[in-house]
Amino acid sequence: MSKPLVSESLSDTVRSKMESELVAGHLAPGTVLDERSLAERFGVSRTPVREAVLHLAAQGLLNVIPRVGVVVPKLGIRELLELLEMLAEMEGVCASFAAKRMTIVQRAEFRAALKACRQAARNGDSKRYAGANKKFHEIIYAAAHNEWAVRQVRALRMRCAAYQRSRFDLAGRLDKSLGEHERIVAAIEAGEVARSRLAMQEHISIGGQDFADLVRGLDPNLLASG
């Protein structure tokens, strides 16, 4: 009975590490992987690697292509826009739940995260702002108290991660994002469900010139052709 548990634990560990590498950009879209090299990298046998790959493939984070191997899929421009639309909707759902359910402790953490965003924006530090921004959103997910909604958001964010990594380097983006954060905090702390949802959707939504700027700043090799 212990052997399957060990295998399952190793599979979960490998999957978690691969997810982290996808988010960090170490496994960029278009990268071709193979089970043997992954097993060597993570110091495990090929079985937990295969299980982790199948799990990630079921989420759309990897493609398993016969006679080619495991490929990190690329997004086309239309797919990217559609994913960002869905992300805006689901982030809005989490914000609306947080407006009803955020605890006193989480409110204090929320204000601290906003303060960190404000400081990073003031210093023009996009890297530090990205870290503070992640914390800001993680607090909202925790305050939503709805694991199903949060799972959807995390899956969408992971799928978009490679395409949003440099968004805070765009001119004026730090100040714009900070202003949006301020409005989100005001709405959630006031317990205004509809306004919280709308403020978050406007924060995540990207269209028109903003989307054009995002695409223009991407490495063309990250985008699917056609």
CSV table of C-alpha atoms in Angstrom, one decimal:
chain,number,residue,atom,x,y,z
A,1,MET,CA,0.0,0.0,0.0
A,2,SER,CA,2.9,2.4,0.7
A,3,LYS,CA,4.3,2.2,-2.8
A,4,PRO,CA,1.4,3.9,-4.6
A,5,LEU,CA,1.4,6.7,-2.0
A,6,VAL,CA,5.1,7.3,-2.6
A,7,SER,CA,4.4,7.4,-6.4
A,8,GLU,CA,1.5,9.8,-5.9
A,9,SER,CA,3.6,12.1,-3.7
A,10,LEU,CA,6.4,12.2,-6.2
A,11,SER,CA,4.0,12.9,-9.0
A,12,ASP,CA,2.5,15.8,-7.1
A,13,THR,CA,6.0,17.1,-6.3
A,14,VAL,CA,7.0,17.0,-9.9
A,15,ARG,CA,3.8,18.6,-11.1
A,16,SER,CA,4.2,21.4,-8.6
A,17,LYS,CA,7.8,22.0,-9.7
A,18,MET,CA,6.8,22.0,-13.4
A,19,GLU,CA,3.9,24.4,-12.7
A,20,SER,CA,6.4,26.8,-11.0
A,21,GLU,CA,8.8,26.5,-14.0
A,22,LEU,CA,5.9,27.3,-16.3
A,23,VAL,CA,4.9,30.4,-14.3
A,24,ALA,CA,8.6,31.5,-14.0
A,25,GLY,CA,9.2,31.1,-17.7
A,26,HIS,CA,11.8,28.4,-17.4
A,27,LEU,CA,9.5,26.3,-19.6
A,28,ALA,CA,8.6,28.7,-22.3
A,29,PRO,CA,5.8,28.2,-24.9
A,30,GLY,CA,7.2,26.1,-27.8
A,31,THR,CA,9.7,24.2,-25.5
A,32,VAL,CA,9.9,20.5,-26.3
A,33,LEU,CA,10.4,18.2,-23.3
A,34,ASP,CA,11.0,14.5,-22.9
A,35,GLU,CA,10.3,12.3,-19.9
A,36,ARG,CA,13.9,11.1,-19.5
A,37,SER,CA,15.4,14.6,-19.2
A,38,LEU,CA,12.6,15.6,-16.8
A,39,ALA,CA,13.2,12.6,-14.7
A,40,GLU,CA,16.9,13.3,-14.5
A,41,ARG,CA,16.2,17.0,-13.7
A,42,PHE,CA,13.9,16.2,-10.8
A,43,GLY,CA,15.8,13.1,-9.6
A,44,VAL,CA,12.9,10.7,-10.0
A,45,SER,CA,11.8,7.8,-12.2
A,46,ARG,CA,9.9,8.3,-15.4
A,47,THR,CA,6.6,7.1,-13.8
A,48,PRO,CA,5.9,10.1,-11.6
A,49,VAL,CA,7.0,12.4,-14.5
A,50,ARG,CA,4.5,10.7,-16.8
A,51,GLU,CA,1.7,11.1,-14.3
A,52,ALA,CA,2.6,14.8,-13.8
A,53,VAL,CA,2.7,15.4,-17.5
A,54,LEU,CA,-0.7,13.8,-18.1
A,55,HIS,CA,-2.2,15.9,-15.3
A,56,LEU,CA,-0.8,19.1,-16.8
A,57,ALA,CA,-1.9,18.0,-20.3
A,58,ALA,CA,-5.4,17.6,-19.0
A,59,GLN,CA,-5.3,21.2,-17.9
A,60,GLY,CA,-4.1,22.4,-21.3
A,61,LEU,CA,-0.7,23.4,-19.9
A,62,LEU,CA,1.2,20.8,-21.9
A,63,ASN,CA,0.6,19.0,-25.2
A,64,VAL,CA,1.6,15.3,-25.6
A,65,ILE,CA,2.4,14.9,-29.3
A,66,PRO,CA,3.2,11.4,-30.7
A,67,ARG,CA,6.8,11.0,-32.1
A,68,VAL,CA,7.5,14.6,-31.0
A,69,GLY,CA,7.3,14.5,-27.2
A,70,VAL,CA,5.8,16.9,-24.6
A,71,VAL,CA,5.4,20.4,-25.8
A,72,VAL,CA,4.6,23.6,-23.9
A,73,PRO,CA,1.8,25.0,-26.1
A,74,LYS,CA,1.9,28.4,-27.7
A,75,LEU,CA,-1.1,30.7,-27.8
A,76,GLY,CA,-2.3,32.6,-30.8
A,77,ILE,CA,-3.4,36.2,-30.4
A,78,ARG,CA,-7.1,35.3,-30.4
A,79,GLU,CA,-6.6,32.5,-27.8
A,80,LEU,CA,-4.6,34.9,-25.6
A,81,LEU,CA,-7.4,37.5,-25.8
A,82,GLU,CA,-10.0,34.9,-25.0
A,83,LEU,CA,-8.1,33.6,-22.0
A,84,LEU,CA,-7.6,37.1,-20.6
A,85,GLU,CA,-11.4,37.7,-21.0
A,86,MET,CA,-12.1,34.5,-19.0
A,87,LEU,CA,-9.4,35.5,-16.4
A,88,ALA,CA,-11.1,38.9,-15.9
A,89,GLU,CA,-14.5,37.2,-15.3
A,90,MET,CA,-13.1,34.7,-12.8
A,91,GLU,CA,-11.0,37.2,-11.0
A,92,GLY,CA,-14.2,39.4,-10.7
A,93,VAL,CA,-16.0,36.4,-9.1
A,94,CYS,CA,-13.3,36.0,-6.5
A,95,ALA,CA,-13.3,39.8,-5.7
A,96,SER,CA,-17.1,39.7,-5.3
A,97,PHE,CA,-16.8,36.8,-2.9
A,98,ALA,CA,-14.0,38.5,-1.0
A,99,ALA,CA,-16.3,41.6,-0.6
A,100,LYS,CA,-18.7,39.4,1.4
A,101,ARG,CA,-16.2,37.2,3.2
A,102,MET,CA,-12.9,38.9,3.9
A,103,THR,CA,-11.9,38.6,7.5
A,104,ILE,CA,-10.4,41.3,9.8
A,105,VAL,CA,-7.0,39.7,9.6
A,106,GLN,CA,-7.2,39.5,5.8
A,107,ARG,CA,-8.2,43.1,5.6
A,108,ALA,CA,-5.0,44.1,7.4
A,109,GLU,CA,-3.0,41.9,5.0
A,110,PHE,CA,-4.8,43.5,2.1
A,111,ARG,CA,-3.9,47.0,3.1
A,112,ALA,CA,-0.3,45.9,3.7
A,113,ALA,CA,-0.2,44.4,0.2
A,114,LEU,CA,-1.6,47.6,-1.3
A,115,LYS,CA,1.1,49.6,0.6
A,116,ALA,CA,3.8,47.4,-0.9
A,117,CYS,CA,2.4,48.0,-4.4
A,118,ARG,CA,2.3,51.7,-3.7
A,119,GLN,CA,5.9,51.8,-2.6
A,120,ALA,CA,7.1,49.7,-5.6
A,121,ALA,CA,5.2,51.9,-8.0
A,122,ARG,CA,6.6,55.0,-6.5
A,123,ASN,CA,10.1,53.6,-7.0
A,124,GLY,CA,9.4,52.5,-10.5
A,125,ASP,CA,10.4,48.9,-9.5
A,126,SER,CA,8.5,46.6,-11.8
A,127,LYS,CA,10.0,43.4,-10.4
A,128,ARG,CA,9.1,44.3,-6.8
A,129,TYR,CA,5.7,45.5,-8.0
A,130,ALA,CA,5.1,42.1,-9.6
A,131,GLY,CA,5.8,40.4,-6.3
A,132,ALA,CA,3.5,42.7,-4.4
A,133,ASN,CA,0.8,42.3,-7.1
A,134,LYS,CA,0.9,38.6,-6.7
A,135,LYS,CA,0.5,38.9,-2.9
A,136,PHE,CA,-2.4,41.3,-3.5
A,137,HIS,CA,-4.3,38.9,-5.6
A,138,GLU,CA,-3.5,35.9,-3.4
A,139,ILE,CA,-5.1,37.6,-0.5
A,140,ILE,CA,-8.3,38.1,-2.5
A,141,TYR,CA,-8.3,34.4,-3.5
A,142,ALA,CA,-8.0,33.4,0.1
A,143,ALA,CA,-10.7,35.8,1.1
A,144,ALA,CA,-13.0,34.4,-1.5
A,145,HIS,CA,-13.3,31.2,0.5
A,146,ASN,CA,-14.3,29.3,-2.7
A,147,GLU,CA,-11.7,26.7,-3.8
A,148,TRP,CA,-13.5,26.0,-7.1
A,149,ALA,CA,-13.3,29.6,-8.2
A,150,VAL,CA,-9.7,29.9,-7.1
A,151,ARG,CA,-8.7,26.8,-9.0
A,152,GLN,CA,-10.1,28.2,-12.2
A,153,VAL,CA,-8.2,31.5,-11.7
A,154,ARG,CA,-4.9,29.7,-11.0
A,155,ALA,CA,-5.3,27.5,-14.0
A,156,LEU,CA,-6.0,30.6,-16.2
A,157,ARG,CA,-3.2,32.6,-14.7
A,158,MET,CA,-0.7,29.7,-15.3
A,159,ARG,CA,-1.8,29.4,-18.9
A,160,CYS,CA,-1.3,33.2,-19.5
A,161,ALA,CA,1.8,33.6,-17.4
A,162,ALA,CA,4.4,33.6,-20.1
A,163,TYR,CA,2.5,36.3,-22.0
A,164,GLN,CA,2.1,38.6,-19.1
A,165,ARG,CA,5.5,38.5,-17.5
A,166,SER,CA,6.7,41.8,-18.9
A,167,ARG,CA,3.4,43.7,-18.6
A,168,PHE,CA,4.6,45.9,-15.7
A,169,ASP,CA,7.5,47.1,-17.9
A,170,LEU,CA,5.0,48.9,-20.2
A,171,ALA,CA,5.1,52.6,-20.0
A,172,GLY,CA,2.6,53.9,-17.4
A,173,ARG,CA,1.4,50.4,-16.4
A,174,LEU,CA,2.6,50.6,-12.7
A,175,ASP,CA,0.6,53.8,-12.0
A,176,LYS,CA,-2.4,52.5,-13.9
A,177,SER,CA,-2.3,49.2,-12.0
A,178,LEU,CA,-1.9,50.9,-8.7
A,179,GLY,CA,-4.9,53.1,-9.3
A,180,GLU,CA,-7.0,50.0,-10.1
A,181,HIS,CA,-5.8,48.3,-6.9
A,182,GLU,CA,-6.9,51.4,-4.9
A,183,ARG,CA,-10.4,51.1,-6.4
A,184,ILE,CA,-10.5,47.3,-5.7
A,185,VAL,CA,-9.6,47.8,-2.1
A,186,ALA,CA,-12.1,50.6,-1.6
A,187,ALA,CA,-14.9,48.4,-3.1
A,188,ILE,CA,-14.0,45.2,-1.2
A,189,GLU,CA,-13.6,47.0,2.1
A,190,ALA,CA,-17.0,48.7,1.6
A,191,GLY,CA,-18.5,45.3,1.1
A,192,GLU,CA,-19.9,46.4,-2.3
A,193,VAL,CA,-20.2,43.1,-4.2
A,194,ALA,CA,-21.1,44.4,-7.7
A,195,ARG,CA,-18.5,47.3,-7.5
A,196,SER,CA,-15.8,44.9,-6.4
A,197,ARG,CA,-16.5,42.5,-9.3
A,198,LEU,CA,-16.5,45.4,-11.8
A,199,ALA,CA,-13.3,47.0,-10.4
A,200,MET,CA,-11.5,43.7,-10.7
A,201,GLN,CA,-12.8,43.0,-14.2
A,202,GLU,CA,-11.6,46.4,-15.3
A,203,HIS,CA,-8.3,45.7,-13.7
A,204,ILE,CA,-7.7,42.4,-15.5
A,205,SER,CA,-9.4,43.2,-18.8
A,206,ILE,CA,-7.1,44.2,-21.6
A,207,GLY,CA,-8.2,45.5,-25.0
A,208,GLY,CA,-7.6,48.1,-27.6
A,209,GLN,CA,-4.3,49.9,-27.2
A,210,ASP,CA,-3.4,48.0,-24.0
A,211,PHE,CA,-3.7,44.7,-25.7
A,212,ALA,CA,-1.8,45.9,-28.8
A,213,ASP,CA,1.0,47.1,-26.5
A,214,LEU,CA,1.1,43.8,-24.8
A,215,VAL,CA,1.4,41.8,-28.0
A,216,ARG,CA,3.9,44.2,-29.4
A,217,GLY,CA,6.2,43.6,-26.4
A,218,LEU,CA,6.0,39.8,-26.7
A,219,ASP,CA,8.8,37.6,-28.2
A,220,PRO,CA,7.2,36.6,-31.5
A,221,ASN,CA,8.5,33.0,-30.9
A,222,LEU,CA,6.0,32.7,-28.0
A,223,LEU,CA,3.0,33.2,-30.4
A,224,ALA,CA,1.4,30.4,-32.4
A,225,SER,CA,1.3,31.0,-36.1
A,226,GLY,CA,-1.9,31.4,-38.0
